[in-house]
Coordinates of C-alpha atoms in Angstrom, one line a residue:
Chain A
M1 CA 57.3 -30.3 45.9
F2 CA 55.6 -27.1 46.9
T3 CA 53.6 -28.6 49.8
N4 CA 57.0 -29.7 51.4
I5 CA 58.4 -26.2 51.6
F6 CA 55.3 -25.0 53.7
Q7 CA 55.6 -27.8 56.3
Y8 CA 58.4 -25.6 57.9
G9 CA 57.5 -22.8 60.2
F10 CA 60.8 -21.1 59.5
I11 CA 60.0 -21.0 55.7
I12 CA 56.6 -19.4 56.4
R13 CA 58.2 -16.9 58.7
G14 CA 60.8 -16.2 56.0
L15 CA 58.2 -15.7 53.4
E16 CA 56.1 -13.4 55.6
A17 CA 59.1 -11.3 56.4
G18 CA 60.2 -11.3 52.8
I19 CA 57.0 -10.2 51.5
I20 CA 56.7 -7.3 53.9
V21 CA 60.4 -6.3 53.1
A22 CA 59.7 -6.6 49.4
I23 CA 56.7 -4.3 49.6
I24 CA 58.6 -1.4 51.7
A25 CA 62.1 -1.5 50.1
P26 CA 61.2 -0.2 46.8
L27 CA 58.8 2.4 48.4
I28 CA 61.6 4.1 50.1
G29 CA 64.0 3.1 47.5
I30 CA 62.4 5.2 44.8
F31 CA 63.1 8.4 46.7
L32 CA 66.7 7.6 47.5
V33 CA 67.5 6.6 44.0
L34 CA 66.0 9.7 42.5
R35 CA 67.8 11.8 44.9
R36 CA 71.0 10.1 44.2
Y37 CA 71.1 8.9 47.7
S38 CA 71.4 5.2 46.9
L39 CA 74.6 5.1 48.9
I40 CA 72.9 5.8 52.1
A41 CA 71.2 2.6 52.2
D42 CA 74.6 1.0 52.1
T43 CA 75.9 3.2 54.9
L44 CA 72.8 2.6 57.2
S45 CA 73.2 -1.1 56.6
H46 CA 76.7 -0.9 58.1
V47 CA 75.5 1.1 60.9
S48 CA 72.8 -1.6 61.5
L49 CA 75.6 -4.1 61.7
A50 CA 76.9 -2.2 64.9
G51 CA 73.4 -2.3 66.1
I52 CA 73.1 -6.0 65.7
A53 CA 76.5 -6.4 67.3
I54 CA 75.0 -4.6 70.5
G55 CA 72.0 -6.8 70.4
L56 CA 74.1 -9.9 70.3
L57 CA 76.5 -8.8 73.0
L58 CA 73.6 -7.7 75.3
G59 CA 71.3 -10.6 74.5
L60 CA 68.6 -8.3 73.2
N61 CA 66.6 -8.6 70.0
P62 CA 69.1 -7.6 67.3
V63 CA 66.5 -6.2 65.0
L64 CA 65.5 -3.7 67.7
T65 CA 68.8 -2.6 68.7
A66 CA 69.8 -2.2 64.9
L67 CA 66.8 -0.1 64.4
G68 CA 67.7 2.1 67.4
V69 CA 71.2 2.6 66.4
T70 CA 70.4 3.3 62.8
I71 CA 67.8 5.8 63.6
I72 CA 70.3 7.9 65.8
A73 CA 73.1 7.4 63.0
S74 CA 70.7 8.7 60.3
L75 CA 69.8 11.7 62.2
G76 CA 73.6 12.3 62.7
I77 CA 74.2 11.8 59.0
E78 CA 71.5 14.4 58.2
K79 CA 72.8 16.9 60.7
L80 CA 76.3 16.6 59.3
R81 CA 75.0 17.0 55.8
N82 CA 73.1 20.1 56.7
S83 CA 76.0 21.6 58.4
K84 CA 77.8 21.8 54.9
R85 CA 81.1 21.6 56.7
I86 CA 81.9 18.3 55.0
Y87 CA 80.7 16.8 51.8
G88 CA 77.4 14.7 52.1
E89 CA 79.2 11.6 50.6
S90 CA 82.1 12.1 53.0
A91 CA 79.6 12.1 55.9
L92 CA 78.3 8.7 54.6
A93 CA 81.9 7.3 54.3
L94 CA 82.6 8.4 57.9
F95 CA 79.5 6.7 59.2
L96 CA 80.1 3.6 57.1
S97 CA 83.8 3.0 58.3
G98 CA 83.0 4.0 61.7
S99 CA 80.1 1.8 62.3
L100 CA 81.9 -1.1 60.7
A101 CA 84.9 -0.6 63.1
L102 CA 82.5 -0.4 66.1
A103 CA 80.8 -3.6 65.1
I104 CA 84.1 -5.5 64.7
V105 CA 85.3 -4.2 68.1
L106 CA 82.1 -5.2 69.8
L107 CA 82.0 -8.7 68.1
S108 CA 85.6 -9.3 69.2
L109 CA 84.4 -8.7 72.8
A110 CA 81.8 -11.2 72.3
H111 CA 84.5 -13.7 71.4
G112 CA 84.7 -13.4 67.7
F113 CA 82.1 -13.8 64.7
N114 CA 79.5 -16.6 65.3
T115 CA 77.0 -18.3 63.0
N116 CA 74.3 -16.0 64.2
L117 CA 76.2 -12.9 62.9
F118 CA 77.0 -14.7 59.4
N119 CA 73.2 -15.0 59.1
Y120 CA 72.8 -11.2 59.5
L121 CA 75.5 -10.4 57.3
F122 CA 74.4 -12.3 54.2
G123 CA 70.6 -12.8 55.3
S124 CA 68.8 -16.1 56.2
I125 CA 65.3 -17.0 56.5
L126 CA 66.4 -19.1 59.5
T127 CA 67.1 -15.8 61.5
V128 CA 63.6 -14.7 61.2
T129 CA 61.7 -15.2 64.4
I130 CA 58.0 -14.7 65.1
N131 CA 59.0 -11.5 67.2
D132 CA 60.8 -10.2 64.2
I133 CA 57.6 -10.6 62.1
Y134 CA 55.4 -8.7 64.6
I135 CA 58.0 -5.9 64.8
I136 CA 58.5 -5.7 60.9
A137 CA 54.8 -5.7 60.3
T138 CA 54.1 -2.9 62.8
L139 CA 56.9 -0.8 61.6
A140 CA 56.0 -1.7 57.9
V141 CA 52.4 -0.3 58.6
I142 CA 53.9 2.8 60.2
L143 CA 56.4 3.4 57.3
I144 CA 53.5 3.0 54.7
I145 CA 51.1 5.4 56.4
T146 CA 53.9 8.0 56.8
L147 CA 54.9 7.7 53.1
L148 CA 51.3 8.2 52.1
L149 CA 50.9 11.2 54.3
F150 CA 54.2 12.9 53.0
Y151 CA 53.8 11.5 49.4
K152 CA 53.3 14.7 47.5
E153 CA 55.9 16.6 49.6
L154 CA 58.5 13.8 49.1
I155 CA 58.1 13.8 45.3
F156 CA 58.5 17.7 45.1
V157 CA 61.5 17.9 47.4
S158 CA 63.0 14.9 45.5
F159 CA 62.4 16.6 42.1
D160 CA 63.6 20.2 43.0
E161 CA 64.6 20.9 46.6
D162 CA 65.2 24.7 46.1
V163 CA 61.8 25.3 44.5
A164 CA 60.0 23.2 47.2
K165 CA 61.7 25.3 49.8
V166 CA 60.8 28.6 48.2
S167 CA 57.2 27.4 47.8
G168 CA 57.1 27.0 51.5
L169 CA 57.6 23.4 52.1
P170 CA 59.4 22.3 55.2
T171 CA 62.1 20.6 53.3
R172 CA 64.2 20.0 56.3
L173 CA 61.5 18.1 58.0
I174 CA 60.8 16.1 54.8
N175 CA 64.5 15.2 54.4
T176 CA 64.6 14.0 58.1
I177 CA 61.4 12.0 57.5
L178 CA 63.0 10.3 54.4
I179 CA 66.2 9.4 56.2
L180 CA 64.4 8.0 59.3
L181 CA 62.2 5.9 56.9
S182 CA 65.4 4.6 55.4
A183 CA 66.9 3.7 58.6
I184 CA 63.7 1.8 59.4
T185 CA 63.4 0.1 56.1
V186 CA 67.2 -1.0 56.2
S187 CA 66.9 -2.3 59.9
L188 CA 63.8 -4.2 59.1
S189 CA 65.1 -5.9 56.0
I190 CA 68.3 -7.3 57.6
P191 CA 66.9 -10.6 58.8
I192 CA 65.8 -11.6 55.4
V193 CA 68.3 -10.1 53.0
G194 CA 71.4 -9.4 55.2
V195 CA 73.5 -6.4 56.0
L196 CA 75.6 -6.5 52.9
L197 CA 72.7 -6.9 50.3
I198 CA 70.0 -4.6 51.7
A199 CA 71.0 -1.7 49.6
A200 CA 70.4 -4.0 46.4
L201 CA 66.8 -4.7 47.6
I202 CA 66.3 -0.9 48.0
V203 CA 68.0 0.2 44.8
I204 CA 67.7 -2.5 42.1
P205 CA 63.9 -2.9 41.7
V206 CA 63.5 0.9 41.4
V207 CA 66.5 1.2 39.0
T208 CA 64.9 -1.5 36.9
A209 CA 61.4 0.0 36.9
L210 CA 62.7 3.4 36.0
Q211 CA 64.1 1.8 32.6
L212 CA 60.4 1.4 31.6
R213 CA 59.9 5.1 31.6
Q214 CA 56.5 5.4 33.2
S215 CA 54.7 7.9 35.6
F216 CA 55.7 8.0 39.2
L217 CA 52.9 5.7 40.4
K218 CA 53.5 3.2 37.8
T219 CA 57.3 3.1 38.4
I220 CA 56.3 2.3 42.2
I221 CA 54.0 -0.4 41.0
Y222 CA 56.5 -2.0 38.6
S223 CA 59.3 -1.8 41.3
E224 CA 56.9 -3.7 43.7
V225 CA 56.2 -6.3 41.1
I226 CA 59.9 -7.0 40.6
S227 CA 60.7 -6.9 44.3
L228 CA 57.9 -9.3 45.4
F229 CA 58.8 -11.6 42.5
S230 CA 62.4 -11.6 43.3
V231 CA 62.1 -12.1 47.2
I232 CA 59.4 -14.9 46.8
A233 CA 61.4 -16.7 44.0
G234 CA 64.7 -16.2 45.9
I235 CA 63.4 -17.8 49.0
F236 CA 62.1 -20.9 47.0
V237 CA 65.3 -21.1 44.9
S238 CA 67.5 -20.9 47.9
F239 CA 65.6 -23.5 50.0
Y240 CA 65.5 -26.1 47.2
F241 CA 69.2 -25.6 46.0
N242 CA 70.6 -24.8 49.6
L243 CA 71.8 -21.3 48.6
S244 CA 72.2 -18.0 50.5
T245 CA 68.7 -16.4 50.7
G246 CA 69.9 -12.8 50.4
G247 CA 72.4 -13.6 47.4
T248 CA 69.8 -15.5 45.4
I249 CA 67.3 -12.8 45.8
V250 CA 69.7 -10.1 44.7
L251 CA 71.0 -12.3 41.8
I252 CA 67.3 -12.7 40.6
M253 CA 66.7 -8.9 40.7
L254 CA 69.9 -8.3 38.7
A255 CA 68.7 -10.8 36.1
I256 CA 65.4 -9.0 35.8
F257 CA 67.4 -5.7 35.6
L258 CA 69.6 -7.1 32.7
V259 CA 66.7 -8.4 30.7
I260 CA 64.8 -5.2 30.9
F261 CA 67.8 -3.0 30.4
S262 CA 68.7 -5.0 27.2
A263 CA 65.2 -5.3 26.0
K264 CA 64.9 -1.4 26.2
K265 CA 68.1 -1.0 24.3
L266 CA 67.0 -3.4 21.7
Y267 CA 63.6 -1.8 21.1
Chain B
M1 CA 51.6 47.3 33.6
Q2 CA 52.2 50.2 35.5
V3 CA 55.0 50.2 38.3
D4 CA 53.6 51.3 41.7
H5 CA 56.5 52.8 43.2
S6 CA 54.6 53.4 46.6
K7 CA 54.4 49.7 47.0
N8 CA 57.8 47.8 47.6
I9 CA 57.5 44.1 47.2
I10 CA 61.2 43.6 48.1
E11 CA 63.4 45.9 50.2
I12 CA 67.2 44.9 50.3
K13 CA 69.3 47.0 52.6
D14 CA 73.0 46.9 52.9
V15 CA 73.1 43.3 52.2
C16 CA 76.4 41.3 52.1
F17 CA 77.2 37.6 51.7
S18 CA 80.6 35.6 51.7
Y19 CA 81.2 32.0 50.8
R20 CA 84.1 30.4 52.6
N21 CA 85.8 33.7 53.3
E22 CA 85.4 34.9 49.8
E23 CA 83.1 38.0 49.5
V24 CA 80.4 37.4 46.8
L25 CA 78.3 40.4 47.6
K26 CA 78.6 43.6 49.6
N27 CA 76.6 46.9 50.2
I28 CA 73.6 45.8 48.1
T29 CA 70.5 48.2 48.6
L30 CA 67.7 47.8 46.1
D31 CA 63.9 48.0 46.2
I32 CA 61.7 46.1 43.8
H33 CA 58.3 47.7 43.2
Q34 CA 55.0 46.1 42.5
G35 CA 54.4 45.6 38.7
D36 CA 58.2 46.1 37.9
Y37 CA 60.1 43.9 35.3
L38 CA 63.6 44.0 36.6
G39 CA 66.6 42.6 34.7
V40 CA 69.7 41.7 36.8
V41 CA 72.8 41.7 34.8
G42 CA 76.4 41.3 35.4
P43 CA 79.4 39.2 34.5
N44 CA 79.8 35.6 35.2
G45 CA 80.5 35.1 38.9
A46 CA 79.4 38.6 39.8
G47 CA 76.9 37.3 42.4
K48 CA 73.6 37.5 40.5
T49 CA 72.4 34.0 41.5
T50 CA 73.5 34.5 45.0
L51 CA 71.4 37.8 45.1
I52 CA 68.3 35.9 43.9
K53 CA 69.0 33.0 46.4
L54 CA 69.2 35.5 49.3
M55 CA 65.9 37.2 48.2
L56 CA 64.3 33.7 48.2
G57 CA 65.7 32.7 51.6
L58 CA 67.7 30.0 50.0
L59 CA 71.0 31.4 51.4
P60 CA 71.5 33.1 54.9
L61 CA 72.4 36.7 55.1
N62 CA 75.8 37.6 56.5
C63 CA 74.7 41.3 57.1
G64 CA 71.9 43.8 56.2
S65 CA 68.3 42.8 55.9
I66 CA 65.8 41.8 53.3
K67 CA 62.0 42.4 53.5
L68 CA 59.4 40.6 51.4
F69 CA 56.1 42.1 51.2
G70 CA 57.1 44.5 54.2
Q71 CA 58.0 41.5 56.4
D72 CA 61.4 40.5 57.4
I73 CA 62.6 37.5 55.5
K74 CA 63.2 35.6 58.7
D75 CA 59.6 35.9 59.7
F76 CA 58.2 35.7 56.2
R77 CA 55.7 32.7 55.8
D78 CA 53.6 33.5 52.7
W79 CA 55.9 31.9 50.2
S80 CA 53.0 31.1 47.9
K81 CA 53.3 35.0 46.8
I82 CA 56.6 34.0 45.2
G83 CA 57.4 32.0 42.1
Y84 CA 60.8 30.7 41.1
V85 CA 62.2 29.2 38.0
P86 CA 65.7 28.3 38.9
Q87 CA 68.8 28.2 36.8
K88 CA 68.9 24.5 36.7
A89 CA 65.2 24.1 35.9
T90 CA 65.9 22.5 32.5
N91 CA 69.0 20.6 33.8
F92 CA 67.0 18.4 36.1
D93 CA 67.0 14.7 36.3
V94 CA 65.3 13.6 32.9
N95 CA 64.7 10.1 34.1
F96 CA 62.5 11.6 37.0
P97 CA 59.3 9.7 36.4
V98 CA 56.8 12.6 36.5
T99 CA 54.4 13.8 34.1
V100 CA 53.9 17.5 33.0
R101 CA 50.7 17.8 35.0
Q102 CA 52.5 16.3 38.1
V103 CA 55.3 18.9 37.8
V104 CA 52.8 21.8 37.7
A105 CA 50.7 20.3 40.4
M106 CA 53.8 20.6 42.8
A107 CA 53.2 24.3 42.9
R108 CA 49.8 23.6 44.8
Y109 CA 51.4 21.3 47.4
A110 CA 52.6 23.9 49.9
K111 CA 49.0 25.6 49.5
K112 CA 47.3 22.2 50.5
G113 CA 49.5 21.7 53.5
L114 CA 50.5 18.2 54.8
F115 CA 48.2 15.3 54.4
H116 CA 46.1 16.9 51.6
F117 CA 46.0 16.0 48.0
T118 CA 45.1 18.4 45.2
N119 CA 41.4 18.8 44.6
K120 CA 39.0 20.1 41.7
D121 CA 39.8 23.7 42.3
D122 CA 43.7 22.9 42.0
E123 CA 43.0 20.9 38.8
I124 CA 41.4 23.9 37.4
I125 CA 44.4 26.2 38.2
I126 CA 46.8 23.7 36.9
E127 CA 44.9 23.5 33.6
K128 CA 44.8 27.2 33.2
S129 CA 48.5 27.5 34.0
L130 CA 49.4 24.9 31.5
K131 CA 47.1 26.5 28.8
Q132 CA 48.6 29.9 29.4
V133 CA 52.1 28.6 28.4
E134 CA 50.4 26.4 25.5
M135 CA 51.4 23.0 27.2
W136 CA 48.0 21.6 28.1
E137 CA 48.2 19.0 25.3
Y138 CA 51.4 17.7 26.8
K139 CA 49.9 17.1 30.3
D140 CA 50.3 13.4 30.4
R141 CA 53.8 13.4 28.9
L142 CA 56.9 12.7 31.0
I143 CA 58.8 15.9 31.6
G144 CA 62.1 14.3 30.6
D145 CA 60.7 13.3 27.1
L146 CA 60.0 17.1 26.2
S147 CA 62.4 19.5 24.5
G148 CA 64.3 22.1 26.5
G149 CA 62.0 24.9 25.5
Q150 CA 58.9 22.8 26.3
Q151 CA 60.3 22.0 29.7
Q152 CA 61.0 25.6 30.3
R153 CA 57.4 26.4 29.6
V154 CA 56.3 23.8 32.1
F155 CA 58.4 25.2 34.8
I156 CA 56.9 28.7 34.1
A157 CA 53.5 27.0 34.3
R158 CA 54.5 25.6 37.7
A159 CA 55.7 29.0 38.8
I160 CA 52.4 30.7 38.1
A161 CA 50.2 27.9 39.2
G162 CA 51.1 28.8 42.8
E163 CA 49.3 32.1 42.0
P164 CA 52.2 34.3 43.0
E165 CA 52.7 38.2 42.9
I166 CA 56.4 38.0 41.9
V167 CA 58.4 35.3 39.7
F168 CA 62.1 35.1 39.7
F169 CA 63.8 33.7 36.8
D170 CA 67.5 32.7 37.0
E171 CA 69.3 32.7 33.5
P172 CA 66.3 31.1 31.9
T173 CA 67.4 31.3 28.4
S174 CA 70.9 29.8 28.6
G175 CA 71.2 26.7 26.5
V176 CA 68.0 27.2 24.5
D177 CA 67.7 28.4 20.9
K178 CA 66.8 31.8 19.4
K179 CA 63.3 30.9 18.6
T180 CA 62.6 29.5 22.0
Q181 CA 64.2 32.7 23.7
D182 CA 61.7 34.8 21.6
E183 CA 58.8 32.7 22.7
F184 CA 60.0 32.8 26.4
Y185 CA 60.4 36.6 26.5
T186 CA 57.0 37.1 24.9
L187 CA 55.5 34.9 27.6
V188 CA 57.2 36.7 30.3
K189 CA 56.2 40.2 29.0
E190 CA 52.5 38.9 28.9
L191 CA 52.9 37.6 32.5
N192 CA 54.1 41.1 33.6
E193 CA 51.5 43.3 31.4
K194 CA 48.5 41.2 31.3
S195 CA 48.7 39.2 34.4
G196 CA 50.2 42.0 36.5
L197 CA 53.1 39.8 38.0
T198 CA 56.3 41.4 39.0
I199 CA 59.3 39.9 37.3
V200 CA 62.9 39.6 38.4
L201 CA 65.0 38.1 35.7
V202 CA 68.7 37.3 35.9
S203 CA 70.2 37.4 32.5
H204 CA 73.7 37.4 30.9
D205 CA 72.1 38.5 27.6
I206 CA 72.4 42.2 28.3
E207 CA 71.2 43.4 24.9
R208 CA 67.9 41.2 25.1
I209 CA 67.2 41.9 28.7
T210 CA 67.6 45.6 28.2
A211 CA 65.1 45.5 25.2
E212 CA 62.5 43.5 27.4
A213 CA 62.8 44.7 31.1
M214 CA 61.4 48.0 32.4
H215 CA 64.6 48.4 34.8
I216 CA 68.0 47.1 34.9
A217 CA 70.0 46.3 38.1
C218 CA 73.8 45.6 37.3
V219 CA 75.7 43.6 39.7
D220 CA 79.3 43.0 40.1
H221 CA 79.8 42.0 43.7
T222 CA 78.0 45.2 44.5
L223 CA 75.2 47.1 43.0
V224 CA 76.7 49.0 40.2
C225 CA 73.7 50.5 38.7
H226 CA 69.9 50.5 39.1
T227 CA 68.2 52.4 36.3
S228 CA 65.5 52.3 33.7
S229 CA 66.1 50.3 30.6
Q230 CA 66.1 53.4 28.4
E231 CA 68.6 55.3 30.5
F232 CA 70.9 52.0 30.7
L233 CA 70.8 51.8 27.1
E234 CA 71.6 55.4 26.4
E235 CA 74.4 55.2 29.0
S236 CA 75.6 51.6 28.4
E237 CA 78.5 52.8 26.4
S238 CA 80.0 54.7 29.4
L239 CA 78.9 52.3 31.8
N240 CA 80.6 49.3 29.9
I241 CA 79.4 46.8 32.5
F242 CA 81.4 43.8 31.4
G243 CA 84.5 45.9 31.1
H244 CA 84.2 47.2 34.6
K245 CA 84.4 50.7 33.3
I246 CA 81.6 52.0 35.6
K247 CA 80.8 55.6 36.0
N248 CA 78.1 55.9 38.6
I249 CA 75.6 54.2 40.6
Y250 CA 72.3 54.9 39.1
H251 CA 69.0 54.9 40.8
H252 CA 66.4 56.4 38.8
H253 CA 62.8 55.7 38.2
N254 CA 60.5 56.6 35.2

């Protein structure tokens, strides 16, 4: 049974992309969840949709156009948030609805929704190309190195931004790095898990691992284990039962969360 | 600890600050000397926390100037000289997965610069700071699992682990019991008298801070008084700070 699945090149590519995404999503997710920034993943995923629409319209690689548009939008969100002229969550709402509207208008120009877009909305291992793998792998390496370099600063700013600022840390730079890394993670995760479910991949493994009440490093490790298991199991299950890959992955993650949450409540 | 009146650590001149067209502070002029233990008092919403945040560069000045260690706050870079225990220190996210040791280590991060992790020297300072607040045995516990008083001690350890010359405390005893308050004030006095740290402590507990601090600054949108604790105590009847029956602006030194 398991040998059959590896006969298909698209499954191998899907698994490779899935494993990369499963590794990077909780790494960025832990900082977003602890800063109560979970909603930013949702917003950036809708912004990515506008980027994908541009890619499909112009015949460019949608992952690359999504990456570009999401990075620009993430900087805009941060600037708007820093201006303190509107609430942080309002800035997210503006970008979320604005980018969704832009995506719909662009796609109507391209003669409506097509199968390709459906795959990006809900995720499908069929959409992962070998080029996507190269792009995802390169950017994942950049992301992991950047996180390692700013690891301690990101923890401090996430824990107590004011004290971090008073201690002399460049908090604005750290915040910009965090939002840029989020933009990269969201754009890269779309081919495998889809626009509508990427926030789940970033948030749920971290929220589940936080229930275990361990140190920061152990929380990251547990998030990684949950994320990797869910993505690999989700790809296998969705292949054999002909289900949506993204939806299956997220449902497996939610099941793990429910088990751990209930077990912690009982004991 | 003797106050060195010749050495100003902080010089505040004609400072004002408004938030959304509402004037929070105006005409604040105040010097804080090396070795001082200054209690900042005033009614709720009088601008005490705003004043602290202006001194720490967390809010921008609308007018006037602030000098830290003789340097204009805009050009000041030596933030390791300043320790800060904020009002919300014990209201942090209790689910945040960091140990006591990691919280105190944060004070060393800015000193390390980007791309460097804490080394053996930092570990020695972290251990010393935790021992000073009697929290070393809790070093591997999650901060969220400690009591309010213990968390407060850890945040003090973090403030002193940066080896500052001045430490700001913003309403540090709100929401903690009497015993914890006593322990806290004993610890702060030790930091001032034995370790030679300059202390600025915002408190709404006027009676207690008058008994502890060397000088008192009363803030009610402007600087209502700046005097020694002794004189403040003697004249507090006529000052009647919370009733706004203010006689004078005092500026005396022992």
